[in-house]
Backbone as a ProteinNet text record, in pm:
[ID]
protein_1_A
[PRIMARY]
MREAAEKLAFLKDSLARAGLEGPVHHARTALGHPAADVCLKGGIARGTLHEIFPAAAGDEAAATGFAAALAVRVAARKRALWLLPDFAALEHGEISALGLLDLGLDPARFLLLRAPDAVSVLRAASDALTCRALGALIIEIPGTVKALDLSASRRLVLAANESGITAFLLRCSAEPEPSAAETRWLVRAAGSNRNDENWGRPLFDAGLVRNRYGPTGQWLMEWNSDDGLFRAADTGAVVSASCDRPSRPAHTRPAALSRVA
[TERTIARY]
82.9	0	86.8	192.5	281.4	353.3	393.5	463.8	373.4	247.2	152.4	131.2	122.5	103.7	224.6	344.3	465.3	471.8	432.9	431.9	331.7	214.3	112.4	161	228.7	281.7	389	474.8	579.9	519.7	416.6	351.4	285	218.9	152	252.7	367	471.7	530.1	546.3	599.5	505.4	376.2	276.3	272.4	286.4	284.3	402.5	521.4	639.1	626.4	557.5	539.8	424.6	350.2	237.8	116.9	107.3	-2.2	-109.6	-82	-179	-297.1	-279.1	-385.5	-325.6	-408.3	-357.3	-303.9	-201.3	-150.3	-240.9	-285	-374.7	-292.2	-272.6	-196.2	-283.4	-219.1	-291.3	-382.3	-474	-564.6	-532.1	-562	-540.3	-675.5	-699.3	-826.4	-836.9	-953	-975	-1008.4	-1064	-1103.3	-1252.1	-1323.4	-1469.3	-1526.6	-1594.5	-1634.3	-1716.6	-1821.2	-1908.7	-1836.1	-1756.1	-1681.6	-1581.6	-1513	-1414.8	-1480.5	-1602.9	-1674.7	-1703.1	-1752	-1779.7	-1653.1	-1542.4	-1415	-1340	-1407.7	-1348.2	-1220.4	-1224.1	-1111.4	-1039.5	-1068.5	-1003.8	-977.3	-916	-885.1	-774.2	-793.4	-694.7	-570.4	-454.8	-328.5	-286.1	-198.7	-147.3	-248.8	-339.3	-436.9	-479.1	-583.7	-628.8	-765.7	-782.8	-911.6	-945.1	-1072.8	-1117.2	-1193.5	-1168.6	-1237.7	-1292	-1423.7	-1491.4	-1561.1	-1568.3	-1658.7	-1802	-1885.8	-2025	-2099.8	-2060.8	-2126.2	-2030.6	-2064.8	-1983.4	-1977.8	-1859.5	-1839.8	-1783.1	-1779.3	-1726	-1583.1	-1517.2	-1382.2	-1283.4	-1292.8	-1200	-1221.7	-1348.1	-1377.3	-1318.8	-1336.3	-1281.4	-1128.8	-1068.8	-923.2	-875	-942.9	-906	-921.7	-1027.2	-1050.9	-938.8	-898.1	-789.1	-660	-633.1	-510.6	-509	-622.5	-630	-613	-676.5	-661.2	-515.7	-451.8	-313	-221.6	-239.1	-156.6	-183.4	-309.6	-345.9	-279.5	-281.8	-227.4	-74.5	-17.7	127.8	203.7	136.8	202.1	322.4	441.9	559.6	628.6	577	635.7	569.2	624.5	568.5	468.2	383.4	287.1	326.5	321.6	351.2	220.6	210.2	90.5	125.4	62.1	83.6	-35.9	-11.1	-121.3	-72.1	-160	-120.2	-119.2	-46.3	-36.1	-171.2	-262.9	-390.8	-483.3	-448.5	-534	-544.5	-435.6	-437.7	-533.9	-545.6	-638.2	-782.9	-806.5	-942.7	-987	-899.8	-942.2	-847.4	-746.7	-654	-537.1	-439.6	-319.6	-344.7	-268.5	-269.4	-206.6	-271.5	-225.7	-165.1	-43.2	19.3	-60	-115	-197.3	-322.8	-378	-494.1	-461.8	-344.7	-302.4	-286.2	-228.9	-214.3	-349.1	-446.8	-580.6	-642.8	-604.5	-652.9	-572.3	-468.8	-382.4	-281.1	-252.6	-156.6	-28.1	82.9	212.5	242.6	255.5	285.7	414	506.3	631.7	610.9	492.7	462.5	432.6	413.5	374	485.6	503.5	587.9	495.3	513.6	425.2	499.8	440.9	502.1	397.8	426.7	337.8	391.4	298.7	334	260.1	307.9	247	100.5	63.6	-72.3	-108.7	-233.1	-282.4	-206.7	-168.6	-92.9	40.6	104.7	231.5	211.7	98.4	67.6	54.9	-15.6	-32.1	101.8	186.1	318.2	401.7	394.8	468.3	413.6	282.2	221.1	271.4	282.1	334.4	476.4	557.1	694.6	697.2	612.9	611.7	569.4	482	433.9	540	656.2	768	861.8	837.1	923.6	868.6	925.1	872.9	900.6	975.9	998.4	874.6	782.8	659	556	472.6	366.6	233.2	212.6	85.9	106.6	13.7	20.5	-116.7	-121.4	-243.9	-226.3	-313.8	-309.6	-429	-403.3	-512.1	-524.4	-637.1	-662.1	-803.2	-815.6	-948.8	-1006	-1139.1	-1207	-1204.7	-1263.9	-1268.6	-1139.4	-1072.6	-943.5	-952.1	-933.5	-947.6	-845.2	-726	-619.8	-648.6	-735.9	-767.7	-890.1	-867.8	-976.4	-962.6	-1043.9	-1042.1	-906.1	-843.3	-712.2	-607.1	-613.4	-517.9	-534.9	-660.1	-682.8	-634.3	-648.2	-597.9	-446.3	-379.7	-233.7	-191.2	-265.4	-234.5	-256.3	-364.3	-393.3	-282	-238.4	-133.2	-2.3	31.1	155.1	148.3	33.6	16.1	21.2	-40.2	-42.6	96.6	176.8	312.9	402	389.3	477.5	423.5	291.8	230	196.9	220.3	189	41.5	-25.1	-166.9	-184.4	-269	-291.6	-434.8	-448	-579	-594.9	-696.2	-721.5	-826.7	-784.5	-872.2	-926.9	-1060.3	-1121.1	-1219.1	-1169.1	-1254.6	-1307.5	-1428	-1491.7	-1497.7	-1524	-1528.6	-1646	-1692.9	-1799.1	-1739.2	-1790.4	-1740.7	-1757.3	-1656.3	-1656	-1609.1	-1621.7	-1572.2	-1426.3	-1397.3	-1263.7	-1233.8	-1105.3	-1061.7	-1035.9	-1064.7	-1039.1	-1117.3	-1060.3	-1127.3	-1244.4	-1227.5	-1337.8	-1355	-1476.3	-1505.9	-1583.9	-1537	-1597.3	-1653.5	-1771.1	-1827.1	-1827.9	-1761.4	-1737.2	-1789.3	-1852.6	-1892.8	-1862	-1857	-1834.8	-1960.5	-1944	-2056.2	-2056.7	-2173	-2186.2	-2157.3	-2112.9	-2079.8	-2205.2	-2195.5	-2298.5	-2291.6	-2400.1	-2399.1	-2364.8	-2381.1	-2351	-2209.7	-2136.8	-2002.1	-1903	-1827.6	-1732.2	-1600.6	-1578.7	-1454.5	-1472.7	-1426.8	-1438.6	-1310.4	-1221.4	-1094.2	-1092.2	-1202	-1204.3	-1301	-1250	-1336.1	-1425.6	-1542	-1639.2	-1658.8	-1663.2	-1687.6	-1815.1	-1897.6	-2010.4	-1959.6	-1917.3	-1846.6	-1935.2	-1955.9	-2033.9	-1944	-1943	-1871.5	-1969	-1957.9	-2056	-2010.5	-1886.5	-1834.6	-1735.7	-1755.9	-1666.8	-1656	-1543.9	-1529.4	-1550.9	-1516.3	-1522.6	-1615.4	-1710.8	-1800.2	-1914.5	-1991.9	-2106.9	-2064.6	-2159.8	-2136.5	-2206.9	-2188.3	-2251.4	-2218.8	-2278.7	-2255.1	-2252	-2148.4	-2128.7	-2080.4	-2107.7	-2043.3	-1913.3	-1802.1	-1672.2	-1594.8	-1557.3	-1483	-1334.2	-1252.6	-1108.9	-1046.8	-986.1	-921.6	-770.6	-713.8	-571.1	-482.7	-538.1	-456.8	-406.3	-493.7	-452.1	-451.2	-478.5	-471.6	-574.3	-695.2	-801.4	-931.3	-1016.5	-1153.6	-1239.6	-1334.5	-1425.7	-1569.2	-1660.4	-1802.6	-1838.9	-1907.7	-1940.8	-2050.3	-2055.5	-2161.5	-2295	-2394.4	-2524.5	-2593.5	-2544.6	-2605.2	-2554.7	-2456	-2400.1	-2500.8	-2496.1	-2587	-2518.5	-2582.1	-2521.2	-2524.8	-2638.4	-2648.8	-2767.4	-2762.5	-2869.5	-2989.8	-3108.9	-3229	-3227.2	-3306.5	-3301.1	-3357.6	-3435.5	-3493	-3413.1	-3288.8	-3202.7	-3071.1	-2993.2	-2861.7	-2775	-2692.9	-2610.3	-2503.9	-2464	-2366.1	-2419.6	-2506.2	-2555.2	-2442.5	-2472.5	-2369.1	-2292.5	-2360.1	-2293.2	-2217.2	-2219.3	-2156.4	-2008.8	-1926.9	-1784.5	-1750.6	-1709	-1677.9	-1555.4	-1569.2	-1454.8	-1372.7	-1285.2	-1220.3	-1072.9	-997.3	-858.3	-856.2	-807.8	-805.8	-717.9	-769.4	-691.8	-700.3	-587.3	-586.6	-550	-617.5	-591.9	-460.4
-120.4	0	126.2	122.9	238.5	258.9	149.7	159.3	219.9	180.9	235.8	385.1	423.6	564.9	646.8	591.3	662.2	678.8	573.3	581.5	686.8	691.3	789.2	930.6	949.7	1082.6	1123.8	1025.8	1055.8	1093.8	1018.5	1047.8	1184.3	1216	1345.3	1459.2	1442.8	1545.2	1561	1450	1455.7	1527.7	1499.5	1566.4	1715.3	1750.5	1892.3	1965.6	1903.2	1965.7	1977.2	1883.2	1885.4	1974.9	2026.7	2113.4	2038.5	1907.2	1826.3	1799.2	1832.6	1802.3	1896.5	2014.1	2113.5	2251.5	2351.9	2487.5	2543.8	2625.4	2698.2	2819	2838.7	2950	3070	3163.2	3283.1	3382.5	3482	3584.3	3664.8	3737.2	3823.4	3969.7	4053.4	4197.4	4266.8	4334.3	4405.2	4516.9	4531.6	4638.9	4770.4	4761.6	4881.8	4904.6	4840.6	4850.9	4742.7	4780.3	4681.9	4566	4595.1	4488.7	4395.7	4453.5	4370.5	4281.1	4336.1	4257.2	4143.1	4164.2	4056.3	3942.8	3975.9	3873.1	3798.8	3870.8	3812.2	3747.7	3734.7	3672	3741.7	3874.5	3953.1	4032.1	4006.5	4082.2	3996.4	4056.8	3987.6	3885.5	3764.9	3659.1	3682.2	3669	3679.2	3541.3	3540.7	3414.7	3331.8	3398.6	3327.8	3417.5	3377.5	3448.8	3509.2	3634.2	3704.2	3759.4	3756.3	3804.4	3935.8	4027.1	4156	4180.1	4200.9	4226.8	4362.5	4435.8	4550.8	4500.6	4573.3	4530.8	4537.6	4629.9	4645.3	4718.1	4721.1	4796	4941.9	5000.5	5136.9	5144.7	5031.4	5029.3	4977.1	4969	4913.7	4995.3	5127.8	5211.7	5196.9	5181.9	5162.9	5031.1	4924.6	4794.9	4801.3	4874.5	4889.1	4963	5071.8	5145.9	5063.7	4983.6	4897.2	4794.6	4736	4638.8	4703.1	4824.4	4893.9	4922.8	4967	4997.5	4871.2	4761.5	4635.7	4589.2	4600.7	4555.1	4633.7	4765.1	4848.4	4814.6	4792.3	4760.1	4629.4	4529.2	4398.3	4397.8	4470.6	4468.2	4531.6	4618.8	4688.1	4766.9	4734.5	4812.3	4757.5	4647.1	4589.4	4648.3	4616.8	4665.3	4565.9	4617.5	4534.2	4529.4	4411.9	4394.7	4387.1	4468.6	4472.7	4408.5	4296.6	4225	4242.8	4271.4	4286.2	4262.1	4215	4194.3	4326.7	4328.8	4452	4503.2	4411.7	4455.4	4518.1	4508.1	4567.9	4718.3	4782.5	4927.8	4965.6	4880.4	4908.2	4895.9	4806.1	4783.9	4889.8	4922.2	5005.3	5120.6	5144.4	5253.5	5212.4	5300.8	5275.4	5305.4	5237.1	5271	5409.4	5496.5	5633.8	5657.5	5710.1	5745.6	5855.6	5948.6	6054.5	5997	5893.6	5829	5764.1	5702.9	5646	5754.7	5866.4	5978.8	6031.8	6034.5	6080.5	5990.6	5864.1	5771.1	5780.6	5862.3	5872.5	5761.2	5697.8	5588.1	5636	5595.2	5631.9	5541.9	5598.1	5514.1	5433.5	5482.2	5410.3	5277.7	5258.8	5132.6	5020.4	5056.1	4957.2	4934.6	4810.5	4771.5	4723.6	4774.4	4741.6	4654.8	4541.8	4451.3	4411.5	4442.6	4403.9	4277.9	4192.3	4068.8	4066.4	3985.9	3985.7	3942	3847.1	3794.1	3740.2	3690.6	3643.7	3521	3432.2	3313.5	3354.9	3453.5	3502.9	3569	3636.7	3698	3591	3482.6	3374.4	3309.3	3294.2	3236.4	3328.7	3458.6	3555.2	3560.3	3543.3	3544.3	3427.1	3310.7	3193.7	3217.5	3281.4	3312.1	3418.2	3521.6	3631.1	3583.3	3482.6	3432.4	3354.7	3338.4	3276.9	3381.7	3508.9	3618	3676.4	3637.6	3679.3	3825.9	3893.3	4036.4	4117.2	4057.1	4125	4111.9	4215.2	4209.7	4170.1	4199.5	4167.5	4163.3	4100	4084.5	4113.6	4204.7	4228.7	4165.5	4072.2	4003	4051.8	4137.4	4195.3	4119.4	4051.1	3975.4	4008.4	4095.7	4131.8	4022.3	4022.5	3936.3	3789.6	3709.4	3564.7	3502	3429.5	3367.9	3219.2	3135.6	2991.5	2937.4	2996.4	2946.7	2973.1	3069.9	3103.8	3022	2895.4	2806.7	2771.1	2676.4	2637.7	2583.5	2505.6	2449.6	2559.1	2660.6	2771.2	2847.4	2869.9	2941.9	2860.2	2729	2644.2	2653.4	2657.2	2669.7	2802	2908.4	3038.1	3035.8	2970.7	2961.1	2884.4	2772.7	2692.4	2770.1	2841.9	2920.2	3033	3100.9	3209.2	3156.1	3040.6	2981.8	2943.7	2895.7	2852.9	2971.2	3081	3196.3	3297.1	3297.2	3396.3	3526.8	3534.2	3654.9	3652.7	3765	3774.8	3819.3	3748	3778.8	3827.5	3933.6	3987.7	3975.9	3902	3880	3980.1	4077.1	4183.9	4144.7	4129.3	4076.1	4176.3	4268.7	4362.9	4297.3	4334.8	4281.6	4129.4	4073.4	3927.8	3888.3	3766.1	3711	3614.9	3614.7	3521.3	3376.1	3296.4	3154.5	3075.5	2942.1	2861.7	2892.4	2907.6	2950.3	2898.7	2886.7	2845.8	2965.1	3086.1	3207.3	3204.5	3265.3	3267.6	3364.8	3481.1	3577.6	3628.2	3677.1	3743	3870.7	3980.7	4110.9	4168.1	4228.3	4307.3	4452.7	4539.3	4675.8	4777.6	4881.3	4996.2	5123.6	5235	5363.3	5405.2	5459.2	5510.4	5662	5721	5865.7	5931.3	6054.5	6129.1	6185.6	6205.2	6278	6424.5	6477.6	6615.6	6715.3	6675.9	6766.4	6747.2	6653.6	6626	6716.2	6794.6	6885.5	6816.5	6696.9	6626.9	6537	6584.2	6507.3	6431.8	6423.9	6359.2	6211	6156.6	6015.6	5940.1	5853.6	5782	5680.5	5660.1	5565.6	5450.2	5329.7	5211.1	5142.5	5103.8	5016	4874.9	4807.8	4680.4	4564.8	4470.1	4351.8	4229.5	4169.7	4044.3	3932.4	3879.3	3783.2	3638.3	3620.9	3485.7	3495.2	3411.8	3407.4	3262	3201.1	3056.9	3014.2	3100.2	3059.9	3146.4	3213.4	3296.6	3352.9	3442.4	3500.8	3606.3	3652.1	3757.3	3885	3992.8	4119.2	4226.1	4340.8	4455	4581.4	4664.7	4781.9	4900.2	5018.9	5139.8	5155.1	5149.7	5151.4	5274.9	5355.9	5478.5	5451.1	5482.8	5463.9	5589.4	5573.5	5683.5	5668.9	5747.6	5734.3	5782.9	5863	5914	5801.1	5703.2	5590.2	5458.6	5465	5344	5239.2	5283.4	5192.5	5223	5122.6	5143.6	5176.3	5265.2	5302	5285.5	5275	5275.4	5414.4	5422.5	5551	5620.9	5752.6	5832.5	5782.2	5774.4	5722.3	5809.7	5930.6	6017.6	5990.6	5901.7	5873.8	5803.5	5831.6	5772.8	5655	5537.9	5419	5425.4	5451.8	5459	5546.8	5600.4	5687.2	5605.2	5663.3	5595.9	5590	5496.6	5476.3	5594.5	5679.1	5793.3	5921.1	5906	6021.6	6001.7	6108.4	6093.7	5996.6	5920.2	5820	5883.1	6006.4	6076.4	6213.2	6224	6353.9	6442.4	6570.7	6670.1	6639.9	6578.5	6557.9	6425.8	6349.2	6218.3	6228	6164.7	6155.5	6009.8	5967.4	5826.6	5786.2	5673.5	5619.4	5538.4	5603.9	5536.4	5570.5	5477.8	5503.3	5546.9	5667.1	5720.6	5635	5600	5527.6	5607.9	5639.5	5724.8	5642.6	5669.6	5594	5637.7
0	0	0	85.4	92.7	-40	-104.6	-231.6	-339	-340.4	-438.4	-414.7	-287.4	-255	-296.8	-278.1	-318.1	-469.6	-542.8	-688.3	-735.1	-670.6	-707	-680.1	-566.9	-534.1	-633.1	-671.6	-769.5	-904.5	-948.2	-1075.3	-1072.9	-960.9	-948.6	-955.2	-890	-891.5	-1031.4	-1102.3	-1238.6	-1331.9	-1319.3	-1402.6	-1374	-1247	-1210.2	-1271.8	-1265.8	-1324.7	-1475.5	-1538	-1683.6	-1724.9	-1629.5	-1661.4	-1711.2	-1678.5	-1730.3	-1626.3	-1502.4	-1398	-1402.2	-1453.8	-1458.6	-1466.2	-1489.2	-1504.1	-1373.2	-1386	-1270.2	-1248.9	-1126.5	-1098.2	-1053.3	-1144.9	-1114.6	-1038.5	-981.6	-905.9	-997.6	-939.5	-1014.2	-987	-1085	-1071.7	-1064	-954.5	-938.3	-1041	-1101.8	-1198.5	-1129.5	-1009.9	-937.8	-937.4	-1031.7	-1038.1	-946.3	-836.7	-734.9	-790.1	-867.9	-916.1	-1012.2	-1100.7	-1195.4	-1122	-1022.9	-948.9	-871.8	-824.3	-755.3	-852.3	-971.7	-1072.4	-1113.6	-1115.1	-1157.2	-1041.2	-927.1	-808.3	-763.7	-769.4	-721.1	-827.6	-953.7	-1059.9	-1182.2	-1281.4	-1406.2	-1381.2	-1427.9	-1404.4	-1488.8	-1427.6	-1500.3	-1548.2	-1648.3	-1697.4	-1773.1	-1844.3	-1925.9	-2041.8	-2114.1	-2233.6	-2210	-2253.4	-2246.2	-2384.6	-2421	-2551.5	-2538.1	-2631.6	-2633.2	-2773.5	-2782.4	-2908.3	-2902.6	-3013.3	-3019.4	-3008	-2936.7	-2922.1	-3053.9	-3142.5	-3272.1	-3365.2	-3492.7	-3588.4	-3545.6	-3546.6	-3500.1	-3360.4	-3289.9	-3153.2	-3146.9	-3261.9	-3265.4	-3182.4	-3190.7	-3114.6	-2964.6	-2923.2	-2781.6	-2732.4	-2810.2	-2772	-2765.7	-2859	-2860.7	-2736.3	-2700.9	-2581.5	-2455	-2450	-2334.3	-2321.3	-2435.3	-2433.1	-2386.5	-2433.3	-2394.7	-2245.2	-2191.2	-2048.7	-1964.8	-2006.1	-1933.7	-1935	-2051.4	-2063	-1970.2	-1965.1	-1877.1	-1731.1	-1699.4	-1561.2	-1516.5	-1603.9	-1568.6	-1574	-1671.7	-1690.9	-1576.4	-1499.9	-1387.6	-1438.6	-1393.3	-1432.4	-1557.4	-1607.8	-1727.7	-1852.6	-1967.4	-2093	-2150.2	-2237.8	-2308.5	-2455.6	-2513.8	-2655.6	-2733.1	-2839.5	-2923.1	-3057.1	-3086.8	-3211.7	-3303.7	-3430.6	-3525	-3666.8	-3754.7	-3894.3	-3969.6	-4079.8	-4159.3	-4205.3	-4238.7	-4294.8	-4190.9	-4062.4	-3959.2	-3977.1	-4022.7	-4043.4	-4155.5	-4256	-4365.9	-4320.4	-4225.4	-4178.1	-4077.9	-3983.2	-3870.5	-3838.7	-3921.8	-3898.1	-3811.3	-3806.5	-3726.9	-3579	-3494.9	-3353.1	-3338.6	-3263	-3248.5	-3110.5	-3108.7	-2981.4	-2911.3	-2990.4	-2930.8	-2866.9	-2929.3	-2869.7	-2736.8	-2726.5	-2599.5	-2494.1	-2535.2	-2442	-2397.6	-2489.3	-2452.8	-2346.5	-2347.6	-2246.2	-2116.5	-2118.9	-2002.1	-1995.7	-2110	-2115.8	-2181.6	-2127.7	-2182.7	-2302.5	-2423.5	-2540.7	-2525.3	-2441.4	-2420.9	-2348.4	-2290	-2222.2	-2321	-2448.7	-2549.7	-2651.3	-2687.1	-2799.6	-2910.3	-3031.1	-3142.5	-3242.5	-3277.5	-3374.2	-3478.7	-3605	-3714.4	-3781.2	-3823.5	-3892.8	-4026.7	-4122.2	-4255	-4256.9	-4170.1	-4172.2	-4034.2	-4023.4	-3895	-3845.3	-3936.1	-3896.2	-3834.7	-3893.6	-3839.8	-3703.7	-3687	-3557.5	-3449.9	-3480.5	-3383.3	-3350.1	-3450.7	-3427.1	-3338.7	-3366.3	-3284.8	-3142.5	-3128.4	-2995.6	-2911.9	-2973.5	-2901.3	-2853.3	-2937.6	-2898	-2787.4	-2802.3	-2705.3	-2566.6	-2562.1	-2433.7	-2356.4	-2415	-2342.6	-2284	-2314.5	-2268.7	-2138.7	-2028.5	-1898.6	-1866.2	-1953.4	-1932.7	-1967.9	-2041.4	-2078.4	-1966.5	-1952.9	-1853.7	-1911.5	-2040	-2105.3	-2255.5	-2322.7	-2467.5	-2526.9	-2624.2	-2699.5	-2836.5	-2868.6	-2997.2	-3078.4	-3174.3	-3253.6	-3385.6	-3403.7	-3526.2	-3574.8	-3674.5	-3724.6	-3814.9	-3823.8	-3918.4	-3881.9	-3968.8	-3949.8	-4000.8	-3914.3	-3948.1	-3914.8	-4015.6	-3997.2	-3898.6	-3899.4	-3811.2	-3663.8	-3636.4	-3497.4	-3454.3	-3427.8	-3387.2	-3239.2	-3194.6	-3054	-3013.1	-3100.4	-3067.9	-3052.7	-3141.1	-3132.6	-3001.6	-2960.4	-2834.9	-2715.9	-2723.7	-2615.7	-2604.7	-2718.4	-2716.1	-2653.8	-2683.5	-2623.8	-2472.7	-2429.8	-2286.3	-2215.5	-2272.2	-2209.7	-2201.1	-2309.3	-2309.1	-2206.8	-2199	-2102.4	-1959.8	-1939	-1806	-1759	-1850.7	-1815.2	-1781	-1856.1	-1835.9	-1736.4	-1717.6	-1629.5	-1698.8	-1829.9	-1907.2	-1945.4	-1931.9	-1964.6	-2108.3	-2182.7	-2323.8	-2344.3	-2422.9	-2458.8	-2609.8	-2652.7	-2794	-2840.4	-2920.7	-2968.7	-3105.3	-3115.6	-3236.6	-3298.3	-3375.3	-3446.9	-3573.9	-3614.1	-3736	-3733.9	-3618.3	-3603.9	-3515.5	-3533.5	-3451.3	-3348.6	-3226	-3125.1	-3169.8	-3142.8	-3176.5	-3054.9	-3058.2	-2945.3	-2915.2	-2788.3	-2747.1	-2607.5	-2577.6	-2444.4	-2353.6	-2400.3	-2321.7	-2191.2	-2087.9	-1958.2	-1957.3	-2020.4	-2025.8	-2168.2	-2194.9	-2322.3	-2291.3	-2350.7	-2326.7	-2457.2	-2448.6	-2557.9	-2511.5	-2587.8	-2540.8	-2640.7	-2587.5	-2669.5	-2591.8	-2662.6	-2596.7	-2522.5	-2404.1	-2326	-2331.3	-2305.4	-2310.3	-2176.9	-2181.9	-2060.7	-1995.5	-1867.1	-1794.5	-1836.4	-1885.2	-1934.4	-1824.3	-1697.3	-1586	-1530.1	-1589	-1539.8	-1612.3	-1536.9	-1597.8	-1633.9	-1581.6	-1609.1	-1731.6	-1845.9	-1969.6	-2002	-1906.2	-1934.2	-1905.2	-1852.1	-1815.3	-1906	-1992.9	-2085.9	-2016.4	-2074	-2020.3	-2117.8	-2063.6	-2143.1	-2095.4	-2188.7	-2159.1	-2185.2	-2080.7	-2093.3	-2047.6	-2136.7	-2104.3	-2091.1	-1973.8	-1952	-1988.2	-2108.7	-2159	-2142.3	-2105.7	-2077.9	-1963.2	-1864	-1749.3	-1706.7	-1736.5	-1717.2	-1572.8	-1477.1	-1337.5	-1252.4	-1315.6	-1236.6	-1319.1	-1260.3	-1329.4	-1430.9	-1507.1	-1605.2	-1560.3	-1635.6	-1599.4	-1701.3	-1681.9	-1769.9	-1686.1	-1712.1	-1628.2	-1710.4	-1658.9	-1708.1	-1629.8	-1699.7	-1634.4	-1678	-1582.6	-1609.1	-1586.9	-1687.6	-1674.5	-1614.8	-1498.2	-1428.2	-1446.1	-1535.6	-1566.2	-1452.1	-1361.5	-1250.4	-1161.6	-1135.1	-1051.8	-1128.8	-1260.9	-1341.8	-1305.8	-1272.6	-1230.5	-1304.3	-1312.5	-1357.1	-1235.1	-1255.6	-1148.7	-1195.1	-1100.7	-1134.6	-1184.4	-1297.6	-1357.4	-1278.6	-1293.6	-1234.7	-1287.8	-1200.4	-1241.7	-1344.5	-1363.2	-1463.8	-1603.4	-1617.9	-1749.9	-1838.1	-1965.1	-2061.6	-2128.1	-2123.3	-2181.2	-2332.4	-2389.6	-2534.5	-2571.9	-2693.3	-2739.4	-2782.3	-2770.1	-2818	-2968.9	-3024.5	-3169.2	-3246.2	-3178.5	-3249.6	-3226.1	-3176.5	-3151.8	-3225.5	-3242.7	-3306.3	-3227.8	-3299.2	-3232.6	-3144.3	-3171.8	-3089.2	-3052	-2949.2	-2908.8	-2860.4	-2844.7	-2816.3	-2688.4	-2589.3	-2461.2	-2456.2	-2564.9	-2562.8	-2594.2	-2511.9	-2537.5	-2558.2	-2676.8	-2695.8	-2615.1	-2547.1	-2473.2	-2570.2	-2644.2	-2755.4	-2763	-2811.5	-2846.3	-2990.2	-3017.6	-3153.3	-3241.5	-3357.3	-3457.1	-3585.3	-3642.4	-3760.9	-3883	-3993.9	-4115.6	-4177.7
[MASK]
+++++++++++++++++++++++++++++++++++++++++++++++++++++++++++++++++++++++++++++++++++++++++++++++++++++++++++++++++++++++++++++++++++++++++++++++++++++++++++++++++++++++++++++++++++++++++++++++++++++++++++++++++++++++++++++++++++++++++++++++++++++++++++++++++++++

């Protein structure tokens, strides 16, 4: 009996060292938004994969800004690597340093790497997830890509879990598909409170539509660049315009990262 127990303990230890016993549970980073952090069991999980989609056509800049803010929040003092294919600029414009500054983010915190196509981006992402000097990784892949299937997402999750680097998969002009990602977010720009004099803090209408280990929810999340946290938005903020009104009324400030063609 003792010999069998010793063999079982040895096998369990070997599997753990090989990373086959199960995922390593890395620490979580609180976003600062109380309700969102409760749903996320303390914050966004590090060392795994998260998906971010625009809620609708026209919300690409908002989703991009949300991804950038999450990456900075998780990366802490390390840099974030932004991977994207060359054709992404044709679809949605170039990443703008001024847009990052408008969000209160230091462009120097980001490293930008373009690849010829989506397959090359995925290959570069696998390599980047072995670099522990990075704090976060944004993988931007627009449109429907056959190579980005369930197996590919699983490989990204395993690589992120092993290194502890958090990956954010930004999917503009794409529909959600089966994935191994821990969370999936649908993001749109939210409107400002017309009585709020502080227009420097962008608002996101963020929907957590998939949460592998907890409930989902939807919140107005204000990005406060002064302390690098998301906050609960003022209750006077407008989530979206009615269908019989202009899509961008005068008091609306899109929570977006500027992208220039």
